Short mmCIF file of C-alpha atoms and ligand atoms in Angstrom, two decimals:
data_model
loop_
_atom_site.label_atom_id
_atom_site.label_comp_id
_atom_site.label_asym_id
_atom_site.label_seq_id
_atom_site.Cartn_x
_atom_site.Cartn_y
_atom_site.Cartn_z
CA MET A 1 0.01 -0.33 0.03
CA ILE A 2 1.52 3.12 -1.04
CA GLY A 3 0.27 6.17 1.19
CA THR A 4 -0.64 5.48 4.53
CA GLY A 5 -3.69 7.77 5.34
CA TYR A 6 -7.21 6.94 5.97
CA VAL A 7 -7.21 4.73 2.86
CA GLY A 8 -4.14 3.01 2.62
CA LEU A 9 -3.72 2.47 6.40
CA VAL A 10 -7.18 0.97 6.71
CA SER A 11 -7.31 -1.44 3.34
CA GLY A 12 -3.34 -2.31 4.26
CA ALA A 13 -4.55 -3.55 7.89
CA CYS A 14 -7.86 -5.09 6.54
CA PHE A 15 -5.86 -7.21 3.81
CA ALA A 16 -3.51 -8.17 6.71
CA ASP A 17 -6.37 -9.16 8.51
CA LEU A 18 -7.22 -11.27 5.36
CA GLY A 19 -4.29 -13.39 5.61
CA ASN A 20 -2.13 -11.18 3.41
CA ASP A 21 1.34 -9.92 3.81
CA VAL A 22 1.34 -6.14 3.62
CA ILE A 23 3.73 -3.40 3.61
CA CYS A 24 2.05 0.13 4.57
CA VAL A 25 4.74 2.75 2.74
CA ASP A 26 4.73 6.28 3.34
CA ARG A 27 7.00 9.25 2.69
CA ASP A 28 6.41 10.62 5.88
CA ILE A 29 9.00 9.39 8.06
CA LYS A 30 7.46 10.31 11.15
CA LYS A 31 4.13 8.48 10.55
CA ILE A 32 6.13 5.57 9.73
CA ASN A 33 8.27 5.41 13.10
CA ASN A 34 5.36 6.28 14.99
CA LEU A 35 3.04 3.48 13.38
CA LYS A 36 6.21 0.99 14.11
CA LYS A 37 5.33 2.12 17.30
CA GLY A 38 1.90 1.25 17.05
CA ILE A 39 0.75 5.23 17.33
CA ILE A 40 -1.98 5.39 14.72
CA PRO A 41 -1.93 8.60 12.62
CA VAL A 42 -5.72 9.22 12.20
CA TYR A 43 -8.76 8.54 14.58
CA GLU A 44 -10.74 5.70 13.32
CA PRO A 45 -12.73 3.23 15.30
CA GLY A 46 -11.26 -0.23 15.59
CA LEU A 47 -7.96 0.33 13.89
CA GLU A 48 -5.53 0.62 16.47
CA GLU A 49 -6.17 -3.05 17.45
CA LEU A 50 -6.43 -4.20 14.05
CA VAL A 51 -2.76 -2.28 12.96
CA ILE A 52 -1.26 -3.97 16.37
CA LYS A 53 -2.55 -7.43 16.01
CA ASN A 54 -1.70 -7.92 12.54
CA CYS A 55 1.92 -6.32 13.54
CA LYS A 56 2.15 -8.66 16.14
CA ASN A 57 1.57 -11.68 14.14
CA GLY A 58 4.04 -10.71 11.15
CA LYS A 59 1.42 -9.87 8.56
CA LEU A 60 1.27 -6.34 8.44
CA SER A 61 4.60 -3.84 8.42
CA PHE A 62 5.69 -0.10 7.53
CA SER A 63 8.37 1.17 5.67
CA SER A 64 9.50 4.59 4.12
CA LEU A 65 11.33 2.77 1.46
CA LEU A 66 9.17 2.85 -1.34
CA ARG A 67 11.35 1.29 -4.19
CA ASP A 68 12.04 -2.21 -1.85
CA SER A 69 8.98 -2.29 -0.77
CA VAL A 70 7.52 -2.27 -4.31
CA LYS A 71 10.14 -5.08 -5.47
CA ARG A 72 8.97 -7.00 -2.52
CA SER A 73 5.52 -7.12 -3.45
CA ASP A 74 3.07 -8.57 -6.39
CA ILE A 75 0.27 -6.55 -5.96
CA ILE A 76 0.61 -2.27 -5.41
CA PHE A 77 -1.99 0.00 -4.29
CA ILE A 78 -1.47 3.32 -5.08
CA CYS A 79 -3.73 5.20 -2.24
CA VAL A 80 -2.14 8.75 -1.78
CA GLY A 81 -3.68 11.97 -1.92
CA THR A 82 -5.53 13.49 -5.08
CA PRO A 83 -6.19 17.07 -3.60
CA THR A 84 -7.62 20.25 -5.85
CA LYS A 85 -4.62 21.74 -7.42
CA LYS A 86 -4.16 25.41 -6.48
CA ASN A 87 -5.71 27.62 -8.42
CA SER A 88 -7.98 25.37 -10.36
CA SER A 89 -11.03 22.71 -9.75
CA ALA A 90 -9.06 20.09 -11.56
CA ALA A 91 -7.64 17.17 -9.31
CA ASP A 92 -3.85 17.42 -8.19
CA LEU A 93 -2.06 14.21 -9.60
CA SER A 94 1.84 14.75 -8.80
CA GLN A 95 1.72 12.30 -6.19
CA VAL A 96 0.03 9.63 -7.82
CA TYR A 97 2.59 10.36 -10.91
CA ASN A 98 5.44 10.56 -8.55
CA VAL A 99 4.86 7.31 -7.38
CA ALA A 100 4.52 5.73 -10.73
CA LYS A 101 7.70 6.94 -11.78
CA GLU A 102 9.03 5.40 -8.66
CA ILE A 103 7.84 2.15 -9.51
CA ARG A 104 8.38 2.33 -12.86
CA ASN A 105 12.37 1.54 -11.89
CA SER A 106 11.59 -1.47 -9.47
CA ILE A 107 9.46 -3.78 -12.26
CA LEU A 108 11.87 -7.07 -12.24
CA LYS A 109 8.65 -9.30 -12.45
CA PHE A 110 4.94 -9.40 -12.70
CA LYS A 111 3.15 -6.58 -10.49
CA ILE A 112 -0.14 -4.75 -10.89
CA ILE A 113 -0.83 -1.57 -9.99
CA ILE A 114 -3.67 -0.59 -8.49
CA THR A 115 -5.09 2.94 -8.24
CA LYS A 116 -7.17 3.03 -4.86
CA SER A 117 -6.87 6.69 -4.39
CA THR A 118 -9.74 8.85 -6.28
CA VAL A 119 -8.08 9.41 -9.84
CA PRO A 120 -10.15 11.29 -12.89
CA LEU A 121 -11.31 9.12 -15.82
CA THR A 122 -8.08 8.48 -18.30
CA THR A 123 -5.20 8.66 -15.41
CA GLY A 124 -4.64 4.86 -15.47
CA ASP A 125 -3.88 5.37 -19.11
CA GLU A 126 -1.25 7.95 -17.90
CA ILE A 127 0.18 6.10 -15.37
CA GLU A 128 0.76 3.13 -18.03
CA LYS A 129 2.16 5.47 -20.32
CA ILE A 130 4.70 6.55 -17.46
CA ILE A 131 5.88 3.26 -16.55
CA SER A 132 5.93 1.55 -19.52
CA ASN A 133 9.18 0.89 -21.57
CA LYS A 134 11.20 -1.72 -22.98
CA LYS A 135 12.01 -3.24 -19.88
CA THR A 136 8.92 -3.05 -18.16
CA LYS A 137 6.39 -3.63 -21.10
CA LYS A 138 4.74 -6.79 -20.30
CA LEU A 139 5.61 -6.91 -16.57
CA PHE A 140 2.46 -5.07 -15.26
CA SER A 141 -0.93 -4.10 -15.47
CA VAL A 142 -2.78 -1.01 -14.45
CA VAL A 143 -6.21 -1.25 -12.90
CA SER A 144 -8.40 0.88 -11.28
CA ASN A 145 -10.07 -0.44 -7.85
CA PRO A 146 -11.56 2.78 -6.31
CA GLU A 147 -12.34 2.70 -2.66
CA PHE A 148 -15.54 3.60 -1.24
CA LEU A 149 -15.07 3.51 2.59
CA ARG A 150 -16.24 6.12 4.75
CA GLU A 151 -14.06 7.85 7.52
CA GLY A 152 -15.58 6.54 10.87
CA GLU A 153 -16.85 3.26 9.59
CA ALA A 154 -13.82 2.26 7.01
CA ILE A 155 -13.02 -0.92 8.72
CA ARG A 156 -16.72 -2.17 8.45
CA ASP A 157 -17.06 -0.82 4.82
CA PHE A 158 -13.82 -2.52 3.88
CA THR A 159 -15.16 -5.58 5.71
CA PHE A 160 -18.50 -5.73 4.05
CA PRO A 161 -18.26 -3.19 1.11
CA ASP A 162 -21.39 -2.66 -1.50
CA ARG A 163 -19.64 -3.38 -3.96
CA ILE A 164 -15.96 -3.84 -5.18
CA ILE A 165 -15.54 -2.43 -8.74
CA ILE A 166 -12.40 -3.47 -10.81
CA GLY A 167 -11.28 -2.03 -13.58
CA THR A 168 -9.55 -3.73 -15.85
CA ASN A 169 -9.67 -6.18 -19.23
CA ASP A 170 -6.16 -8.03 -18.21
CA LYS A 171 -7.34 -11.69 -17.28
CA LYS A 172 -4.35 -12.20 -15.49
CA SER A 173 -4.92 -9.35 -13.10
CA LYS A 174 -8.85 -10.33 -13.21
CA LYS A 175 -8.11 -13.59 -11.65
CA ILE A 176 -5.29 -12.42 -9.09
CA LEU A 177 -8.00 -9.49 -8.15
CA ARG A 178 -10.78 -11.93 -7.42
CA ASN A 179 -8.66 -14.37 -5.34
CA LEU A 180 -7.85 -11.46 -3.20
CA TYR A 181 -11.24 -10.28 -3.02
CA ALA A 182 -12.71 -13.81 -2.25
CA PRO A 183 -13.16 -13.53 1.49
CA LEU A 184 -15.19 -10.41 0.73
CA ILE A 185 -17.28 -11.79 -2.46
CA SER A 186 -18.10 -14.89 -0.34
CA LYS A 187 -19.68 -12.56 2.62
CA GLY A 188 -21.99 -11.15 -0.18
CA ALA A 189 -19.95 -8.42 -1.78
CA LYS A 190 -21.09 -7.46 -4.85
CA TYR A 191 -17.78 -7.94 -7.65
CA ILE A 192 -18.27 -6.07 -10.49
CA ASN A 193 -15.42 -5.77 -13.32
CA THR A 194 -15.54 -3.17 -15.84
CA SER A 195 -13.30 -1.06 -18.02
CA ARG A 196 -10.43 1.05 -16.24
CA ARG A 197 -12.26 4.19 -17.40
CA SER A 198 -15.64 2.97 -16.28
CA ALA A 199 -14.01 2.13 -12.67
CA GLU A 200 -12.39 5.58 -12.60
CA LEU A 201 -15.67 6.96 -13.54
CA ILE A 202 -18.13 4.91 -11.29
CA LYS A 203 -16.09 6.51 -8.05
CA TYR A 204 -16.62 10.91 -9.33
CA SER A 205 -20.19 10.27 -10.40
CA SER A 206 -21.32 8.08 -7.05
CA ASN A 207 -19.69 10.83 -4.77
CA ALA A 208 -21.19 13.64 -7.11
CA PHE A 209 -24.25 11.80 -6.87
CA LEU A 210 -23.99 11.95 -3.07
CA ALA A 211 -23.17 15.16 -2.91
CA THR A 212 -26.42 16.10 -5.09
CA LYS A 213 -28.74 14.09 -2.72
CA ILE A 214 -27.16 16.00 0.37
CA THR A 215 -27.90 19.51 -1.43
CA PHE A 216 -30.75 18.29 -2.45
CA ILE A 217 -32.34 17.23 0.76
CA ASN A 218 -30.79 21.06 2.10
CA GLU A 219 -32.51 23.13 -0.25
CA ILE A 220 -35.53 21.16 0.30
CA ALA A 221 -34.84 21.95 4.39
CA ASN A 222 -34.23 25.98 3.24
CA LEU A 223 -38.17 25.82 2.15
CA CYS A 224 -39.33 23.88 5.11
CA GLU A 225 -38.07 26.57 7.25
CA LYS A 226 -40.13 29.32 5.53
CA SER A 227 -43.43 26.93 5.07
CA GLY A 228 -43.92 25.45 8.23
CA VAL A 229 -42.99 21.97 7.52
CA ASN A 230 -40.95 19.59 9.19
CA ILE A 231 -37.95 18.24 7.16
CA GLU A 232 -37.62 14.68 8.95
CA ASP A 233 -41.01 13.87 7.48
CA ILE A 234 -40.18 14.77 3.83
CA SER A 235 -37.19 12.96 4.66
CA ILE A 236 -38.65 9.74 5.84
CA GLY A 237 -41.40 10.02 3.14
CA MET A 238 -39.37 10.40 0.19
CA GLY A 239 -36.87 7.77 1.55
CA LEU A 240 -39.13 4.82 2.02
CA ASP A 241 -39.43 4.98 -1.83
CA VAL A 242 -36.63 2.49 -2.84
CA ARG A 243 -35.68 4.24 -5.81
CA ILE A 244 -34.64 7.03 -3.52
CA GLY A 245 -33.26 5.48 -0.56
CA SER A 246 -33.22 7.01 2.69
CA ARG A 247 -29.37 7.48 3.19
CA PHE A 248 -27.29 11.17 2.39
CA LEU A 249 -31.25 12.42 3.15
CA ARG A 250 -31.11 14.05 5.98
CA ALA A 251 -30.96 17.80 6.38
CA GLY A 252 -28.14 19.82 8.05
CA PRO A 253 -24.65 21.93 6.97
CA SER A 254 -22.69 22.13 3.75
CA TYR A 255 -21.21 18.74 2.85
CA GLY A 256 -17.48 18.44 3.65
CA GLY A 257 -14.46 16.36 4.26
CA SER A 258 -11.82 15.18 2.02
CA CYS A 259 -13.92 13.72 -1.01
CA LEU A 260 -16.77 15.16 -2.09
CA PRO A 261 -15.89 18.65 -2.51
CA LYS A 262 -12.93 18.30 -4.39
CA ASP A 263 -14.54 15.12 -6.26
CA THR A 264 -17.34 17.18 -7.18
CA LYS A 265 -14.95 20.00 -8.53
CA ALA A 266 -12.57 17.52 -10.43
CA ILE A 267 -15.31 15.53 -12.24
CA ILE A 268 -16.54 19.04 -13.87
CA ASN A 269 -12.88 19.80 -14.64
CA THR A 270 -12.73 16.39 -16.35
CA ALA A 271 -16.05 16.66 -17.67
CA ASP A 272 -14.63 19.89 -19.53
CA LYS A 273 -12.32 18.24 -20.98
CA PHE A 274 -14.37 16.01 -22.55
CA LYS A 275 -16.43 19.09 -23.87
CA THR A 276 -19.39 17.98 -21.54
CA ASN A 277 -21.64 20.40 -19.48
CA LEU A 278 -22.37 19.04 -15.96
CA SER A 279 -24.50 21.48 -15.28
CA ILE A 280 -26.36 19.61 -12.31
CA ILE A 281 -23.14 19.14 -10.34
CA LYS A 282 -22.24 22.76 -10.91
CA SER A 283 -25.12 23.93 -9.50
CA VAL A 284 -24.71 21.85 -6.38
CA ILE A 285 -21.18 23.05 -5.76
CA LYS A 286 -22.62 26.45 -5.86
CA SER A 287 -25.33 25.45 -3.62
CA ASN A 288 -22.85 23.64 -0.92
CA GLU A 289 -20.60 26.60 -1.12
CA ASP A 290 -23.60 29.09 -0.45
CA ARG A 291 -24.70 27.16 2.42
CA PRO A 292 -22.28 28.40 5.28
CA LEU A 293 -23.28 31.73 4.48
CA LEU A 294 -27.24 31.28 4.69
CA LEU A 295 -26.64 29.11 8.26
CA LEU A 296 -24.56 32.51 9.03
CA LYS A 297 -27.86 34.58 8.46
CA ARG A 298 -29.61 32.67 10.50
CA ILE A 299 -27.21 32.92 13.41
CA ASN A 300 -27.41 36.73 12.69
CA THR A 301 -31.04 36.37 13.24
CA LEU A 302 -30.79 34.35 16.43
CA LEU A 303 -28.40 36.57 18.13
CA LYS A 304 -30.55 39.43 17.10
CA GLY A 305 -27.31 41.04 14.72
CA LYS A 306 -25.66 41.32 18.45
CA PHE A 307 -22.19 39.06 17.91
CA ARG A 308 -19.95 41.32 20.12
CA LYS A 309 -18.66 39.55 22.79
CA LYS A 310 -21.06 36.69 22.55
CA LYS A 311 -19.92 33.53 23.64
CA ILE A 312 -20.64 30.86 21.21
CA CYS A 313 -19.54 27.58 21.70
CA PHE A 314 -19.09 24.89 18.55
CA LEU A 315 -19.67 21.20 19.71
CA GLY A 316 -18.07 19.56 16.96
CA VAL A 317 -15.98 20.85 14.45
CA THR A 318 -14.63 17.77 12.33
CA PHE A 319 -16.72 17.78 8.92
CA LYS A 320 -18.26 14.74 10.63
CA ALA A 321 -18.94 12.70 13.72
CA ASN A 322 -17.03 9.77 14.14
CA THR A 323 -14.15 11.21 12.65
CA ASP A 324 -10.66 13.66 13.28
CA ASP A 325 -10.76 15.19 9.71
CA MET A 326 -11.16 18.94 9.32
CA ARG A 327 -10.75 19.05 5.60
CA TYR A 328 -13.74 21.23 4.17
CA SER A 329 -15.08 21.26 7.20
CA PRO A 330 -18.28 23.41 7.32
CA CYS A 331 -17.17 25.31 10.52
CA LEU A 332 -14.15 26.38 8.77
CA LYS A 333 -16.33 28.73 6.86
CA MET A 334 -18.75 29.82 9.92
CA ILE A 335 -15.98 30.34 12.83
CA PRO A 336 -13.82 32.81 11.02
CA SER A 337 -17.10 34.77 10.03
CA LEU A 338 -18.72 34.57 13.60
CA LEU A 339 -14.81 35.79 14.93
CA LYS A 340 -14.67 38.85 12.73
CA LYS A 341 -18.06 40.08 13.56
CA GLY A 342 -16.51 40.26 17.32
CA ALA A 343 -17.94 36.77 18.82
CA ILE A 344 -15.99 34.65 21.31
CA ILE A 345 -15.66 30.96 20.30
CA ASN A 346 -15.05 28.10 22.48
CA TYR A 347 -15.04 24.57 20.72
CA TYR A 348 -15.15 21.05 22.20
CA ASP A 349 -14.70 18.10 19.57
CA PRO A 350 -14.10 14.19 20.83
CA THR A 351 -10.87 14.02 18.44
CA GLY A 352 -9.29 16.80 20.46
CA PHE A 353 -7.99 20.31 19.75
CA LYS A 354 -7.39 21.37 16.33
CA LYS A 355 -4.51 22.89 14.62
CA GLU A 356 -6.64 24.41 11.68
CA LEU A 357 -8.31 26.73 14.29
CA SER A 358 -5.21 28.01 16.31
CA LYS A 359 -4.25 30.71 13.77
CA TYR A 360 -7.26 32.64 15.00
CA LYS A 361 -7.46 35.05 18.44
CA ASN A 362 -10.60 34.82 20.56
CA ILE A 363 -11.29 30.92 20.08
CA SER A 364 -9.95 28.30 22.54
CA PHE A 365 -10.42 24.50 23.03
CA SER A 366 -12.65 22.84 25.98
CA LYS A 367 -11.29 19.67 27.53
CA ASN A 368 -15.24 18.31 28.07
CA ILE A 369 -18.80 19.25 27.07
CA LYS A 370 -19.18 20.89 30.17
CA SER A 371 -16.92 23.32 30.27
CA ALA A 372 -17.48 24.08 26.74
CA ILE A 373 -21.31 24.86 26.92
CA TYR A 374 -20.79 26.42 30.65
CA LYS A 375 -20.82 30.15 29.61
CA ALA A 376 -22.43 29.96 26.18
CA ASP A 377 -24.52 32.16 24.67
CA LEU A 378 -25.23 29.92 21.79
CA ILE A 379 -24.49 26.45 21.32
CA ILE A 380 -23.98 25.05 17.69
CA ILE A 381 -24.27 21.22 17.38
CA HIS A 382 -22.06 21.22 14.32
CA THR A 383 -21.61 17.15 14.34
CA GLU A 384 -23.58 14.48 15.59
CA TRP A 385 -21.60 12.16 18.10
CA ASN A 386 -23.48 10.00 20.61
CA ASP A 387 -21.69 12.41 23.09
CA PHE A 388 -23.86 14.95 21.93
CA LYS A 389 -27.27 13.25 22.14
CA SER A 390 -28.37 13.71 25.64
CA ILE A 391 -26.81 16.53 27.31
CA ASN A 392 -28.37 18.18 30.26
CA PHE A 393 -28.40 21.77 28.89
CA LYS A 394 -30.83 23.19 31.62
CA SER A 395 -28.63 22.18 34.46
CA LEU A 396 -24.74 22.62 32.55
CA VAL A 397 -25.28 25.76 31.40
CA LYS A 398 -24.69 28.66 33.61
CA ASN A 399 -26.27 31.65 31.44
CA LYS A 400 -29.73 30.73 31.51
CA ASN A 401 -30.86 32.39 28.32
CA PHE A 402 -28.93 30.53 26.18
CA THR A 403 -30.02 29.33 22.39
CA ILE A 404 -29.43 26.12 21.04
CA PHE A 405 -28.76 25.83 16.99
CA ASP A 406 -28.92 22.20 16.49
CA LEU A 407 -27.43 21.73 12.70
CA ARG A 408 -28.14 17.95 12.95
CA ASN A 409 -31.66 17.77 14.02
CA ILE A 410 -30.70 15.75 16.92
CA TYR A 411 -33.12 16.94 19.85
CA SER A 412 -36.88 17.27 19.76
CA PRO A 413 -38.14 20.74 19.47
CA LEU A 414 -41.18 19.73 21.48
CA LYS A 415 -39.15 18.58 24.18
CA MET A 416 -36.71 21.58 24.21
CA LYS A 417 -39.66 23.90 24.39
CA GLN A 418 -41.43 21.92 27.50
CA LEU A 419 -37.90 22.62 28.81
CA ASN A 420 -38.44 26.39 28.18
CA ILE A 421 -34.74 26.09 26.15
CA LYS A 422 -34.55 28.23 22.76
CA TYR A 423 -33.85 25.70 20.40
CA PHE A 424 -33.76 26.12 16.77
CA ALA A 425 -33.00 23.03 14.43
CA ILE A 426 -32.39 22.65 10.30
CA GLY A 427 -35.65 22.48 8.07
CA LYS A 428 -38.03 23.37 10.98
P1 NAD B 501 -4.26 10.85 3.23
O1 NAD B 501 -3.96 12.21 2.66
O2 NAD B 501 -4.97 10.76 4.51
O3 NAD B 501 -2.88 10.01 2.81
C1 NAD B 501 -2.18 9.97 2.11
C2 NAD B 501 -0.72 9.34 2.15
O4 NAD B 501 -0.24 9.63 0.92
C3 NAD B 501 -0.23 10.46 3.27
O5 NAD B 501 0.26 10.07 4.72
C4 NAD B 501 1.02 11.01 2.18
O6 NAD B 501 2.19 11.29 3.27
C5 NAD B 501 1.21 9.61 1.44
N1 NAD B 501 1.97 9.96 0.35
C6 NAD B 501 2.01 11.14 -0.39
N2 NAD B 501 2.97 11.17 -1.46
C7 NAD B 501 3.46 9.68 -1.09
C8 NAD B 501 4.81 9.26 -1.84
N3 NAD B 501 5.39 9.75 -3.09
N4 NAD B 501 5.14 7.82 -1.43
C9 NAD B 501 4.52 7.62 -0.23
N5 NAD B 501 3.86 7.56 0.40
C10 NAD B 501 3.21 9.25 -0.24
O7 NAD B 501 -5.62 10.94 2.16
P2 NAD B 501 -6.66 9.78 2.02
O8 NAD B 501 -7.86 10.16 2.94
O9 NAD B 501 -6.48 8.35 2.83
O10 NAD B 501 -7.21 9.65 0.42
C11 NAD B 501 -6.40 8.92 -0.30
C12 NAD B 501 -6.98 8.76 -1.83
O11 NAD B 501 -8.49 7.91 -1.37
C13 NAD B 501 -7.19 9.76 -2.53
O12 NAD B 501 -7.44 10.05 -3.30
C14 NAD B 501 -8.94 10.19 -1.76
O13 NAD B 501 -9.85 10.82 -2.55
C15 NAD B 501 -9.14 8.35 -1.95
N6 NAD B 501 -10.39 8.67 -0.72
C16 NAD B 501 -10.48 8.51 0.26
C17 NAD B 501 -11.45 8.22 1.32
C18 NAD B 501 -11.65 8.69 2.99
O14 NAD B 501 -12.45 8.84 3.14
N7 NAD B 501 -10.81 9.41 3.21
C19 NAD B 501 -12.20 7.42 0.92
C20 NAD B 501 -12.38 6.74 -0.69
C21 NAD B 501 -11.18 7.34 -1.21
#
């Protein structure tokens, strides 16, 4: 596994647990040294135990030596980052292509080179061109095997995937990969073989569709707020239609994280190259980017335009619960704007202090829920951790005139009314 981040480390540990000999490689030497000591670089439930168990039984090891690890491996998964390019909407493929260049010099016997990173249509073709020379010509096959795991549920998603997509026409690779995934197929995972380009596009289309679903229900929530309708009735009523499905149909803040924001942009960029206008996805991106501003307007109304010295507490700051990932978290747009208006912010997150927020003044981290909300004028429930689901606000908040803005619709407005708490939610 090349790249030991969320995807590489989880996949590596899970493949080792299935009985394979796995080397997880990363250019970040500190990360590798920590992993050798059992220190896990990301928050992912169950991962630490899985890593330690498989290191102990000799199935999983860590290395910063890419070429040596490639030489010793039959199957190479590229799991490096594919962020958005600076000043562009395209995916920055420099990490992927750098890895491909390094692999080129380590091919002495047949190897399958797989992109597990999310890479745009035709990237496999490019990797093939980079690696191919007189010596390597018949000694490798480039396959697309996109990853669909979700942070916070990654081990379960890897072990019980909805589907496994293998994009290749190469017979030998097909056979080897079917064997590799046999333990998951026997547990019910659907195994689909496509062309390499199809596999690349399946991943982007899936993420763009999920982003569309979230954005769709968020916009319907806006309508609910103005028309006295409860968005949760709409989500349930729509979701029961099997053609629609209930998942990703819960209104909330904008979507964030390391995948949907960058992948929606990248698919548009790819489509542009093929002179195709993906107008729906364009409007999804715009709507999602505008959403934090819309939420800020609601906060403005809740505070009657008075932000100066107002104590605002964020419960959860990551892009969703059960992860420590801050990439494109909605609060990264909201917090600076609230600070600029004169608010004083403190936050609590079960995954701890966030360096992404440390550059601002008038913001502090609280070590527990109690101290976070104690002095708050406004409590913003930003993520849906279980820890936030049964807080006794009445007894814990000192200021008896506090307001709650629940961006995840965790609490019952009726119960809050009975408790005499000023409570506002999404789409209600
Ligand atoms: P990440 O940033 O957490 O990890 C990437 C790792 O690759 C880093 O540790 C980095 O040091 C390493 N790396 C970069 N260049 C390297 C090189 N030349 N040699 C060795 N290591 C190198 O990224 P991630 O979240 O694991 O995502 C990886 C890919 O998988 C992305 O394309 C992403 O879109 C995709 N993906 C992510 C998720 C997710 O939930 N995070 C889910 C599905 C797919």
